Tab-separated table of C-alpha atoms in Angstrom:
chain	number	residue	atom	x	y	z
A	1	UNK	CA	6.829	-67.574	118.952
A	2	UNK	CA	7.732	-68.945	115.445
A	3	UNK	CA	9.964	-71.271	117.273
A	4	UNK	CA	6.903	-73.303	118.389
A	5	UNK	CA	5.478	-75.587	115.906
A	6	UNK	CA	1.840	-76.704	115.528
A	7	UNK	CA	2.692	-79.888	117.144
A	8	UNK	CA	4.386	-78.027	120.103
A	9	UNK	CA	1.133	-75.942	120.602
A	10	UNK	CA	-0.959	-78.941	120.465
A	11	UNK	CA	1.248	-80.797	123.004
A	12	UNK	CA	1.083	-77.760	125.345
A	13	UNK	CA	-2.683	-77.506	125.070
A	14	UNK	CA	-3.121	-81.034	126.074
A	15	UNK	CA	-1.391	-80.465	129.420
A	16	UNK	CA	-2.999	-77.261	130.237
A	17	UNK	CA	-5.075	-76.877	133.494
A	18	UNK	CA	-8.242	-74.837	133.063
A	19	UNK	CA	-9.443	-72.758	136.182
A	20	UNK	CA	-13.006	-73.232	136.538
A	21	UNK	CA	-13.796	-71.506	139.859
A	22	UNK	CA	-14.537	-67.858	140.855
A	23	UNK	CA	-11.651	-66.129	142.775
A	24	UNK	CA	-13.045	-64.199	145.696
A	25	UNK	CA	-11.001	-62.830	148.615
A	26	UNK	CA	-7.888	-64.611	147.646
A	27	UNK	CA	-9.658	-68.032	147.325
A	28	UNK	CA	-11.000	-70.189	144.410
A	29	UNK	CA	-14.666	-70.822	145.181
A	30	UNK	CA	-17.665	-72.404	143.292
A	31	UNK	CA	-20.712	-70.224	142.693
A	32	UNK	CA	-22.897	-70.513	145.674
A	33	UNK	CA	-25.865	-71.701	143.561
A	34	UNK	CA	-23.546	-74.580	142.171
A	35	UNK	CA	-24.468	-73.608	138.751
A	36	UNK	CA	-21.738	-73.755	135.821
A	37	UNK	CA	-21.594	-72.839	132.314
A	38	UNK	CA	-19.565	-74.462	129.458
A	39	UNK	CA	-16.464	-72.790	128.090
A	40	UNK	CA	-16.240	-74.181	124.571
A	41	UNK	CA	-13.564	-74.116	122.140
A	42	UNK	CA	-15.026	-72.623	118.971
A	43	UNK	CA	-12.371	-74.050	116.651
A	44	UNK	CA	-13.433	-77.702	117.656
A	45	UNK	CA	-16.753	-77.413	119.528
A	46	UNK	CA	-15.270	-79.169	122.359
A	47	UNK	CA	-15.979	-78.278	126.065
A	48	UNK	CA	-12.693	-77.099	127.851
A	49	UNK	CA	-14.441	-76.615	131.242
A	50	UNK	CA	-17.551	-76.162	133.294
A	51	UNK	CA	-16.922	-72.639	134.839
A	52	UNK	CA	-18.600	-71.392	137.941
A	53	UNK	CA	-21.650	-69.213	136.851
A	54	UNK	CA	-21.808	-66.582	139.570
A	55	UNK	CA	-24.888	-64.735	140.489
A	56	UNK	CA	-26.065	-61.891	142.699
A	57	UNK	CA	-24.928	-63.763	145.891
A	58	UNK	CA	-21.315	-64.297	144.435
A	59	UNK	CA	-21.254	-60.667	143.499
A	60	UNK	CA	-22.259	-59.502	147.000
A	61	UNK	CA	-19.429	-61.625	148.444
A	62	UNK	CA	-16.759	-60.298	146.024
A	63	UNK	CA	-17.784	-56.715	146.472
A	64	UNK	CA	-17.683	-57.235	150.246
A	65	UNK	CA	-14.259	-58.644	150.058
A	66	UNK	CA	-13.294	-55.795	147.832
A	67	UNK	CA	-14.573	-53.343	150.189
A	68	UNK	CA	-12.782	-54.837	153.221
A	69	UNK	CA	-9.521	-54.780	151.390
A	70	UNK	CA	-10.024	-51.208	150.567
A	71	UNK	CA	-11.111	-50.092	153.995
A	72	UNK	CA	-8.172	-52.013	155.656
A	73	UNK	CA	-5.795	-50.035	153.532
A	74	UNK	CA	-3.721	-53.313	152.696
A	75	UNK	CA	-3.490	-51.958	149.098
A	76	UNK	CA	-5.261	-48.548	149.001
A	77	UNK	CA	-3.227	-46.913	151.569
A	78	UNK	CA	0.231	-48.427	150.760
A	79	UNK	CA	2.860	-46.278	149.066
A	80	UNK	CA	2.841	-45.826	145.226
A	81	UNK	CA	6.278	-47.279	145.199
A	82	UNK	CA	4.921	-50.441	146.787
A	83	UNK	CA	2.111	-50.851	144.334
A	84	UNK	CA	4.575	-50.306	141.628
A	85	UNK	CA	6.698	-53.093	142.655
A	86	UNK	CA	3.776	-55.435	142.833
A	87	UNK	CA	2.515	-54.506	139.394
A	88	UNK	CA	5.930	-54.941	137.929
A	89	UNK	CA	6.238	-58.507	139.512
A	90	UNK	CA	2.788	-59.235	137.789
A	91	UNK	CA	4.128	-58.083	134.502
A	92	UNK	CA	6.845	-60.339	134.653
A	93	UNK	CA	4.721	-63.197	135.803
A	94	UNK	CA	2.526	-62.714	132.681
A	95	UNK	CA	5.782	-62.918	130.598
A	96	UNK	CA	6.778	-66.039	132.552
A	97	UNK	CA	3.451	-67.730	131.739
A	98	UNK	CA	3.268	-66.586	128.107
A	99	UNK	CA	2.554	-69.880	126.577
A	100	UNK	CA	-0.180	-70.846	128.956
A	101	UNK	CA	-2.098	-67.417	128.682
A	102	UNK	CA	-1.645	-67.618	124.874
A	103	UNK	CA	-3.275	-70.958	124.847
A	104	UNK	CA	-6.155	-69.961	127.106
A	105	UNK	CA	-6.779	-66.886	124.847
A	106	UNK	CA	-6.734	-69.118	121.715
A	107	UNK	CA	-8.614	-72.249	122.905
A	108	UNK	CA	-11.248	-70.134	124.740
A	109	UNK	CA	-12.125	-67.715	122.025
A	110	UNK	CA	-10.734	-68.996	118.801
A	111	UNK	CA	-8.101	-66.344	118.081
A	112	UNK	CA	-4.759	-67.354	116.538
A	113	UNK	CA	-2.256	-68.677	119.212
A	114	UNK	CA	0.393	-66.891	117.298
A	115	UNK	CA	-1.310	-63.547	117.837
A	116	UNK	CA	-2.047	-64.158	121.386
A	117	UNK	CA	1.623	-65.031	122.111
A	118	UNK	CA	2.999	-62.080	120.088
A	119	UNK	CA	0.490	-59.437	120.851
A	120	UNK	CA	-2.072	-59.975	123.497
A	121	UNK	CA	-0.029	-61.457	126.399
A	122	UNK	CA	3.124	-59.241	125.799
A	123	UNK	CA	0.713	-56.140	125.373
A	124	UNK	CA	-0.753	-56.996	128.638
A	125	UNK	CA	2.427	-57.344	130.538
A	126	UNK	CA	3.565	-53.959	129.048
A	127	UNK	CA	0.443	-52.315	130.178
A	128	UNK	CA	0.841	-53.544	133.718
A	129	UNK	CA	4.584	-52.504	133.664
A	130	UNK	CA	3.525	-48.991	132.287
A	131	UNK	CA	0.953	-48.217	134.919
A	132	UNK	CA	3.360	-49.640	137.761
A	133	UNK	CA	6.109	-47.336	136.468
A	134	UNK	CA	3.798	-44.333	136.139
A	135	UNK	CA	1.848	-44.316	139.337
A	136	UNK	CA	4.754	-43.030	141.576
A	137	UNK	CA	5.220	-40.134	139.170
A	138	UNK	CA	1.617	-38.689	139.610
A	139	UNK	CA	1.737	-35.427	141.493
A	140	UNK	CA	-1.054	-33.537	143.226
A	141	UNK	CA	-1.414	-29.777	142.970
A	142	UNK	CA	-1.133	-26.801	145.159
A	143	UNK	CA	-3.800	-24.223	144.225
A	144	UNK	CA	-2.728	-20.485	143.627
A	145	UNK	CA	-4.453	-18.953	146.452
A	146	UNK	CA	-3.739	-15.847	148.485
A	147	UNK	CA	-1.413	-15.761	151.480
A	148	UNK	CA	-2.631	-17.334	154.594
A	149	UNK	CA	-4.195	-20.170	152.679
A	150	UNK	CA	-2.682	-23.569	151.482
A	151	UNK	CA	-5.027	-25.615	149.179
A	152	UNK	CA	-3.975	-29.051	148.242
A	153	UNK	CA	-5.523	-30.987	145.273
A	154	UNK	CA	-4.835	-34.785	145.599
A	155	UNK	CA	-6.049	-37.890	143.493
A	156	UNK	CA	-7.538	-40.467	145.732
A	157	UNK	CA	-8.637	-43.988	144.778
A	158	UNK	CA	-12.432	-44.269	144.288
A	159	UNK	CA	-12.929	-47.635	146.364
A	160	UNK	CA	-14.593	-50.503	144.694
A	161	UNK	CA	-14.294	-50.826	140.856
A	162	UNK	CA	-16.449	-53.180	138.868
A	163	UNK	CA	-14.954	-54.208	135.575
A	164	UNK	CA	-17.000	-55.881	132.822
A	165	UNK	CA	-14.978	-56.803	129.802
A	166	UNK	CA	-15.663	-58.507	126.394
A	167	UNK	CA	-14.783	-61.790	124.908
A	168	UNK	CA	-12.609	-60.640	121.897
A	169	UNK	CA	-9.367	-59.816	123.787
A	170	UNK	CA	-10.113	-61.396	127.110
A	171	UNK	CA	-6.766	-60.707	128.872
A	172	UNK	CA	-5.997	-57.443	127.083
A	173	UNK	CA	-9.496	-55.884	128.078
A	174	UNK	CA	-9.100	-57.033	131.617
A	175	UNK	CA	-5.684	-55.542	131.733
A	176	UNK	CA	-6.933	-52.061	130.237
A	177	UNK	CA	-9.346	-51.846	133.159
A	178	UNK	CA	-7.419	-53.531	136.157
A	179	UNK	CA	-3.919	-52.015	135.625
A	180	UNK	CA	-4.944	-48.381	136.028
A	181	UNK	CA	-7.484	-49.166	138.703
A	182	UNK	CA	-5.143	-51.145	140.774
A	183	UNK	CA	-2.213	-48.622	140.273
A	184	UNK	CA	-4.378	-45.947	141.582
A	185	UNK	CA	-5.112	-48.081	144.802
A	186	UNK	CA	-8.578	-49.396	144.097
A	187	UNK	CA	-9.940	-52.817	144.674
A	188	UNK	CA	-11.502	-54.565	141.691
A	189	UNK	CA	-14.346	-56.916	140.975
A	190	UNK	CA	-13.791	-58.177	137.324
A	191	UNK	CA	-16.548	-60.013	135.441
A	192	UNK	CA	-15.046	-61.611	132.250
A	193	UNK	CA	-17.202	-62.420	129.248
A	194	UNK	CA	-18.925	-65.781	129.677
A	195	UNK	CA	-17.392	-66.725	126.283
A	196	UNK	CA	-13.888	-66.351	127.420
A	197	UNK	CA	-13.385	-66.532	131.212
A	198	UNK	CA	-10.316	-68.538	131.703
A	199	UNK	CA	-7.274	-66.178	131.186
A	200	UNK	CA	-8.831	-63.714	133.770
A	201	UNK	CA	-9.134	-66.520	136.399
A	202	UNK	CA	-5.355	-67.287	135.820
A	203	UNK	CA	-4.576	-63.389	136.103
A	204	UNK	CA	-6.044	-63.401	139.516
A	205	UNK	CA	-3.948	-66.151	140.588
A	206	UNK	CA	-0.799	-64.450	139.191
A	207	UNK	CA	-1.703	-61.304	140.873
A	208	UNK	CA	-1.848	-62.816	144.275
A	209	UNK	CA	1.490	-64.541	143.476
A	210	UNK	CA	2.769	-61.132	142.736
A	211	UNK	CA	1.918	-59.906	146.119
A	212	UNK	CA	-1.396	-58.341	145.695
A	213	UNK	CA	-3.407	-58.896	149.039
A	214	UNK	CA	-6.450	-61.043	149.089
A	215	UNK	CA	-9.662	-59.142	148.208
A	216	UNK	CA	-8.000	-56.646	145.998
A	217	UNK	CA	-8.626	-58.379	142.720
A	218	UNK	CA	-11.695	-60.593	142.573
A	219	UNK	CA	-12.805	-62.386	139.278
A	220	UNK	CA	-16.504	-63.467	139.089
A	221	UNK	CA	-17.280	-65.428	135.930
A	222	UNK	CA	-20.932	-65.578	135.007
A	223	UNK	CA	-23.573	-64.495	132.527
A	224	UNK	CA	-24.181	-60.972	131.688
A	225	UNK	CA	-28.035	-61.043	132.799
A	226	UNK	CA	-27.085	-62.273	136.177
A	227	UNK	CA	-23.462	-61.436	137.247
A	228	UNK	CA	-23.172	-58.474	135.037
A	229	UNK	CA	-26.360	-56.856	136.038
A	230	UNK	CA	-25.713	-57.515	139.770
A	231	UNK	CA	-22.346	-55.716	139.416
A	232	UNK	CA	-24.144	-52.721	137.645
A	233	UNK	CA	-26.858	-52.478	140.167
A	234	UNK	CA	-24.738	-53.004	143.370
A	235	UNK	CA	-25.006	-50.382	145.889
A	236	UNK	CA	-21.405	-50.597	147.169
A	237	UNK	CA	-19.650	-50.413	143.801
A	238	UNK	CA	-18.107	-46.778	143.176
A	239	UNK	CA	-17.333	-47.081	139.585
A	240	UNK	CA	-18.227	-49.475	136.848
A	241	UNK	CA	-15.877	-49.719	133.651
A	242	UNK	CA	-17.236	-51.537	130.786
A	243	UNK	CA	-16.103	-52.557	127.275
A	244	UNK	CA	-18.744	-54.225	124.943
A	245	UNK	CA	-21.821	-53.495	122.821
A	246	UNK	CA	-23.649	-50.216	122.735
A	247	UNK	CA	-26.901	-51.717	123.651
A	248	UNK	CA	-25.413	-53.233	126.935
A	249	UNK	CA	-23.461	-50.102	127.587
A	250	UNK	CA	-26.830	-48.230	127.758
A	251	UNK	CA	-28.125	-50.935	130.305
A	252	UNK	CA	-25.218	-50.087	132.653
A	253	UNK	CA	-26.173	-46.299	132.504
A	254	UNK	CA	-29.566	-47.454	133.680
A	255	UNK	CA	-28.359	-49.644	136.335
A	256	UNK	CA	-26.340	-46.710	137.606
A	257	UNK	CA	-29.548	-44.407	137.925
A	258	UNK	CA	-31.523	-47.309	139.463
A	259	UNK	CA	-28.891	-47.781	142.116
A	260	UNK	CA	-26.234	-45.524	143.836
A	261	UNK	CA	-25.402	-43.306	140.822
A	262	UNK	CA	-22.061	-45.077	140.469
A	263	UNK	CA	-19.728	-43.611	137.822
A	264	UNK	CA	-20.050	-45.524	134.590
A	265	UNK	CA	-17.428	-45.414	131.974
A	266	UNK	CA	-18.094	-46.943	128.661
A	267	UNK	CA	-16.102	-47.952	125.527
A	268	UNK	CA	-18.750	-49.524	123.158
A	269	UNK	CA	-19.487	-50.263	119.555
A	270	UNK	CA	-17.821	-49.040	116.395
A	271	UNK	CA	-18.016	-48.918	112.707
A	272	UNK	CA	-14.690	-47.417	111.917
A	273	UNK	CA	-14.088	-45.831	108.249
A	274	UNK	CA	-10.946	-46.187	106.504
A	275	UNK	CA	-10.402	-43.333	103.958
A	276	UNK	CA	-8.150	-43.741	100.946
A	277	UNK	CA	-7.413	-40.937	98.723
A	278	UNK	CA	-6.214	-41.107	95.125
A	279	UNK	CA	-2.838	-39.380	96.119
A	280	UNK	CA	-1.628	-42.128	98.469
A	281	UNK	CA	1.510	-43.467	96.920
A	282	UNK	CA	1.413	-47.060	97.425
A	283	UNK	CA	-1.701	-49.054	97.001
A	284	UNK	CA	-0.153	-52.314	98.126
A	285	UNK	CA	0.637	-51.000	101.549
A	286	UNK	CA	-2.781	-49.648	101.750
A	287	UNK	CA	-4.170	-52.950	100.703
A	288	UNK	CA	-2.117	-54.866	103.219
A	289	UNK	CA	-3.128	-52.677	106.054
A	290	UNK	CA	-6.900	-52.476	105.128
A	291	UNK	CA	-6.890	-56.243	105.088
A	292	UNK	CA	-5.315	-56.275	108.432
A	293	UNK	CA	-7.834	-53.675	109.713
A	294	UNK	CA	-10.763	-55.819	108.977
A	295	UNK	CA	-9.492	-59.406	109.105
A	296	UNK	CA	-7.228	-59.379	112.303
A	297	UNK	CA	-8.681	-61.327	115.053
A	298	UNK	CA	-11.456	-62.493	112.556
A	299	UNK	CA	-12.743	-58.823	112.498
A	300	UNK	CA	-13.790	-59.224	116.167
A	301	UNK	CA	-12.492	-55.874	117.075
A	302	UNK	CA	-14.519	-52.790	118.183
A	303	UNK	CA	-12.359	-50.407	116.246
A	304	UNK	CA	-12.109	-52.674	113.247
A	305	UNK	CA	-11.840	-50.750	109.925
A	306	UNK	CA	-14.992	-52.168	108.451
A	307	UNK	CA	-15.953	-49.269	106.181
A	308	UNK	CA	-13.379	-48.728	103.218
A	309	UNK	CA	-13.976	-45.453	101.649
A	310	UNK	CA	-12.013	-45.143	98.474
A	311	UNK	CA	-11.813	-42.296	95.916
A	312	UNK	CA	-13.460	-43.454	92.841
A	313	UNK	CA	-10.588	-43.124	90.448
A	314	UNK	CA	-8.538	-45.932	92.424
A	315	UNK	CA	-11.283	-47.973	93.896
A	316	UNK	CA	-11.393	-50.854	91.327
A	317	UNK	CA	-7.567	-51.251	91.566
A	318	UNK	CA	-7.527	-51.282	95.350
A	319	UNK	CA	-10.478	-53.736	95.469
A	320	UNK	CA	-8.516	-56.133	93.240
A	321	UNK	CA	-5.711	-56.120	95.594
A	322	UNK	CA	-7.810	-56.612	98.641
A	323	UNK	CA	-9.538	-59.604	96.949
A	324	UNK	CA	-5.998	-61.023	96.601
A	325	UNK	CA	-5.325	-60.471	100.266
A	326	UNK	CA	-8.623	-62.126	101.239
A	327	UNK	CA	-7.768	-65.298	99.242
A	328	UNK	CA	-4.594	-65.399	101.299
A	329	UNK	CA	-6.241	-64.960	104.576
A	330	UNK	CA	-8.356	-68.107	104.984
A	331	UNK	CA	-9.248	-69.601	108.323
A	332	UNK	CA	-7.231	-72.300	109.886
A	333	UNK	CA	-6.603	-74.205	113.090
A	334	UNK	CA	-5.791	-71.418	115.597
A	335	UNK	CA	-2.966	-73.565	117.082
A	336	UNK	CA	-1.215	-73.791	113.857
A	337	UNK	CA	1.467	-71.025	113.434
A	338	UNK	CA	0.827	-70.815	109.637
A	339	UNK	CA	-2.816	-70.157	110.031
A	340	UNK	CA	-3.840	-66.732	108.848
A	341	UNK	CA	-7.361	-66.342	110.719
A	342	UNK	CA	-9.066	-68.138	113.632
A	343	UNK	CA	-12.548	-69.218	114.659
A	344	UNK	CA	-15.433	-67.003	115.438
A	345	UNK	CA	-16.118	-66.962	119.174
A	346	UNK	CA	-19.024	-69.254	118.998
A	347	UNK	CA	-21.522	-70.856	116.545
A	348	UNK	CA	-24.216	-68.266	117.539
A	349	UNK	CA	-21.937	-65.225	116.802
A	350	UNK	CA	-20.855	-66.810	113.463
A	351	UNK	CA	-24.598	-67.439	112.603
A	352	UNK	CA	-25.181	-63.689	113.264
A	353	UNK	CA	-22.278	-62.605	111.145
A	354	UNK	CA	-23.706	-64.919	108.343
A	355	UNK	CA	-27.098	-63.092	108.628
A	356	UNK	CA	-25.444	-59.749	107.690
A	357	UNK	CA	-23.430	-61.525	104.881
A	358	UNK	CA	-26.595	-63.045	103.480
A	359	UNK	CA	-28.444	-59.775	103.664
A	360	UNK	CA	-25.409	-58.021	101.960
A	361	UNK	CA	-25.446	-60.386	98.999
A	362	UNK	CA	-28.920	-58.949	98.123
A	363	UNK	CA	-27.838	-55.254	98.247
A	364	UNK	CA	-24.252	-55.219	97.143
A	365	UNK	CA	-21.585	-56.983	95.101
A	366	UNK	CA	-19.774	-59.846	96.802
A	367	UNK	CA	-16.224	-59.996	95.526
A	368	UNK	CA	-14.630	-62.315	98.026
A	369	UNK	CA	-15.586	-64.926	100.713
A	370	UNK	CA	-19.177	-65.018	101.984
A	371	UNK	CA	-19.291	-68.468	103.311
A	372	UNK	CA	-19.173	-70.209	106.697
A	373	UNK	CA	-16.564	-73.026	106.726
A	374	UNK	CA	-15.057	-75.700	108.940
A	375	UNK	CA	-11.441	-76.566	109.598
A	376	UNK	CA	-10.932	-80.448	109.804
A	377	UNK	CA	-14.637	-80.665	109.581
A	378	UNK	CA	-15.178	-78.818	112.786
A	379	UNK	CA	-15.710	-75.373	114.234
A	380	UNK	CA	-17.185	-71.918	113.670
A	381	UNK	CA	-15.186	-70.168	110.954
A	382	UNK	CA	-16.269	-67.374	108.591
A	383	UNK	CA	-14.192	-66.612	105.458
A	384	UNK	CA	-12.727	-63.088	104.867
A	385	UNK	CA	-15.609	-61.350	103.082
A	386	UNK	CA	-15.592	-58.069	100.809
A	387	UNK	CA	-18.614	-56.403	99.527
A	388	UNK	CA	-18.126	-53.701	96.759
A	389	UNK	CA	-20.504	-51.069	95.532
A	390	UNK	CA	-21.965	-50.720	99.104
A	391	UNK	CA	-24.175	-47.690	99.610
A	392	UNK	CA	-23.678	-45.748	102.819
A	393	UNK	CA	-27.239	-46.431	104.169
A	394	UNK	CA	-26.909	-50.125	103.671
A	395	UNK	CA	-27.110	-52.065	106.968
A	396	UNK	CA	-23.704	-53.813	106.176
A	397	UNK	CA	-22.216	-50.211	106.203
A	398	UNK	CA	-23.875	-48.996	109.176
A	399	UNK	CA	-24.407	-51.845	111.641
A	400	UNK	CA	-21.518	-53.217	113.799
A	401	UNK	CA	-20.996	-56.885	112.392
A	402	UNK	CA	-18.071	-57.708	114.578
A	403	UNK	CA	-16.698	-60.292	111.995
A	404	UNK	CA	-14.454	-60.280	108.801
A	405	UNK	CA	-16.831	-58.388	106.602
A	406	UNK	CA	-15.607	-55.346	104.654
A	407	UNK	CA	-17.848	-52.776	102.969
A	408	UNK	CA	-16.249	-50.688	100.186
A	409	UNK	CA	-17.848	-47.356	99.439
A	410	UNK	CA	-16.712	-45.001	96.658
A	411	UNK	CA	-16.469	-41.212	97.250
A	412	UNK	CA	-15.713	-38.342	94.952
A	413	UNK	CA	-13.873	-35.673	96.968
A	414	UNK	CA	-12.997	-34.546	100.481
A	415	UNK	CA	-16.412	-33.277	101.449
A	416	UNK	CA	-18.001	-36.433	100.164
A	417	UNK	CA	-15.582	-38.716	102.152
A	418	UNK	CA	-16.150	-36.652	105.367
A	419	UNK	CA	-19.892	-36.676	104.989
A	420	UNK	CA	-19.868	-40.619	104.617
A	421	UNK	CA	-17.300	-41.119	107.221
A	422	UNK	CA	-19.365	-39.160	109.839
A	423	UNK	CA	-22.638	-40.515	108.789
A	424	UNK	CA	-22.507	-43.144	111.645
A	425	UNK	CA	-23.945	-43.486	115.152
A	426	UNK	CA	-20.491	-44.609	116.172
A	427	UNK	CA	-17.101	-42.516	116.467
A	428	UNK	CA	-14.506	-44.888	117.919
A	429	UNK	CA	-11.679	-44.735	115.297
A	430	UNK	CA	-10.804	-43.823	111.746
A	431	UNK	CA	-7.943	-44.270	109.394
A	432	UNK	CA	-6.837	-41.968	106.596
A	433	UNK	CA	-4.471	-42.651	103.653
A	434	UNK	CA	-2.910	-39.606	101.714
A	435	UNK	CA	0.551	-38.319	100.810
A	436	UNK	CA	-0.575	-34.714	101.550
A	437	UNK	CA	0.240	-33.379	105.033
A	438	UNK	CA	-2.232	-30.512	104.615
A	439	UNK	CA	-4.945	-32.899	103.698
A	440	UNK	CA	-4.107	-35.272	106.486
A	441	UNK	CA	-4.455	-32.565	109.071
A	442	UNK	CA	-7.484	-31.027	107.513
A	443	UNK	CA	-9.506	-34.273	107.372
A	444	UNK	CA	-8.246	-35.726	110.866
A	445	UNK	CA	-9.762	-32.529	112.329
A	446	UNK	CA	-13.118	-33.118	110.747
A	447	UNK	CA	-13.427	-36.887	111.441
A	448	UNK	CA	-15.721	-37.618	114.356
A	449	UNK	CA	-13.563	-40.358	115.992
A	450	UNK	CA	-11.541	-40.809	119.098
A	451	UNK	CA	-8.435	-41.851	117.293
A	452	UNK	CA	-7.555	-41.034	113.692
A	453	UNK	CA	-4.670	-43.057	112.249
A	454	UNK	CA	-2.947	-41.508	109.383
A	455	UNK	CA	-1.149	-43.817	106.797
A	456	UNK	CA	-1.789	-46.805	109.161
A	457	UNK	CA	-4.759	-48.496	110.730
A	458	UNK	CA	-5.960	-48.682	114.426
A	459	UNK	CA	-2.969	-47.245	116.017
A	460	UNK	CA	-2.807	-47.537	119.931
A	461	UNK	CA	-0.195	-47.386	122.676
A	462	UNK	CA	-0.171	-47.452	126.516
A	463	UNK	CA	0.769	-43.730	126.066
A	464	UNK	CA	-2.268	-42.613	124.312
A	465	UNK	CA	-5.939	-42.673	125.181
A	466	UNK	CA	-8.165	-45.050	123.590
A	467	UNK	CA	-11.998	-44.335	123.265
A	468	UNK	CA	-14.592	-42.795	121.163
A	469	UNK	CA	-17.389	-40.208	120.421
A	470	UNK	CA	-21.044	-40.405	120.037
A	471	UNK	CA	-22.444	-44.039	120.719
A	472	UNK	CA	-19.087	-45.579	120.924
A	473	UNK	CA	-19.027	-44.201	124.520
A	474	UNK	CA	-17.102	-41.696	126.441
A	475	UNK	CA	-14.639	-43.559	128.682
A	476	UNK	CA	-10.869	-43.451	127.901
A	477	UNK	CA	-8.657	-46.507	128.360
A	478	UNK	CA	-4.854	-46.413	128.222
A	479	UNK	CA	-2.555	-43.434	128.921
A	480	UNK	CA	-2.419	-41.224	132.190
A	481	UNK	CA	-6.022	-40.279	131.262
A	482	UNK	CA	-7.406	-43.523	132.287
A	483	UNK	CA	-6.548	-42.765	135.734
A	484	UNK	CA	-9.298	-40.097	135.742
A	485	UNK	CA	-11.927	-42.799	135.689
A	486	UNK	CA	-10.609	-44.525	138.920
A	487	UNK	CA	-9.666	-41.592	141.090
A	488	UNK	CA	-11.337	-38.684	142.565
A	489	UNK	CA	-10.089	-35.045	143.189
A	490	UNK	CA	-9.949	-34.060	146.915
A	491	UNK	CA	-9.380	-30.514	147.852
A	492	UNK	CA	-7.818	-29.817	151.302
A	493	UNK	CA	-8.105	-26.110	152.277
A	494	UNK	CA	-5.912	-25.235	155.177
A	495	UNK	CA	-6.035	-21.541	156.854
A	496	UNK	CA	-2.855	-20.463	158.607
């Protein structure tokens, strides 16, 4: 993507067409109420589109379309080989429309277009391809019963899957839910975040172009308290997959109990620790990756390494290096390939991040950043910010800020580091830096986190499960394990 200049991206952005309607039963439709909400470019404050604001009636229509398509078997009863072909075509269409999708991601939520074009869109295509290629290689079981009995155990699609996804990685998070759910044969009703619905609406069009039958993938943009709640409470939704805040995740658990006891799979908040021991050999590499772990995507990452736990003897040297990295990672125009960090998703979220920053200035030592800024006089940008001498009980070290704010905490030994790292309501991810293989295994086994990255940060792949412990939720995205969320085991017992 380095071949495209700032001017190139601006030119492409000026020609882009924004989808502003819901996508239900293979058609673009306005919300039945006629209501819309503004999709705003947070880097400029400009309104990109007035998008259909779906409510309960629209959710009913989308779920009904999904149920009809599922019961008709136009997707659910087709062969795994056929579903594979369609998902592989969809993966290629994502690649073919890379520039448009990257621009939608950048314009809608403020991320760097360079990252969207090199990470988000290719990653989404790869995940659709991975599940497409995997689904015709999933076998059933024959139970070891006695002679005269044949017992088959098969995976069957659940039916209608509701997916509610966040704004920080709009296309990626939609893909993480939709790819395995569709591969398994389900029909899906997807509610993108109201802050970033545009790429999901294009995804629905591309899925139809790839050969997905009408009604199998429906996209209903809308507000969380209306469309999201209606999907969570719907009596004909068999499964609800959610990525977002812990507080909203708890609401979806309540909605399930208040409706049809639908399965609810949650991937929620995080406050991931990054442990650095004095025996790690290269502090420059650690500093590079620690900065990436908190400043990438403006820190708007559920697994961001927002707590840096450093052995006391090397803390000051590492902090000095991190201050240099922060100075070189200042916000810029998201459409400029040389920019190092983009805009916060909206002004309200930027203000919330700054409330944490202002509170942190009273309890810890600010060593980098700490200000809200504009780019070319516009937009919602927050500087990369580092606090040193943070205590583990400080709110900036305990609460999910979801911004480019790093808390540095000193520790003395392994036991101290493990105690501080695990003293959190969250358990999504953790990182660990050491040159001792024994220490790496020993501490990785003690950290309460769904993924522990050793000598790197925030490692993930379509081949490995992603999800957390404690109040980070219990769902698993990615890998073959994600299919567990979207399938049911059926036992058929045959006496002969």
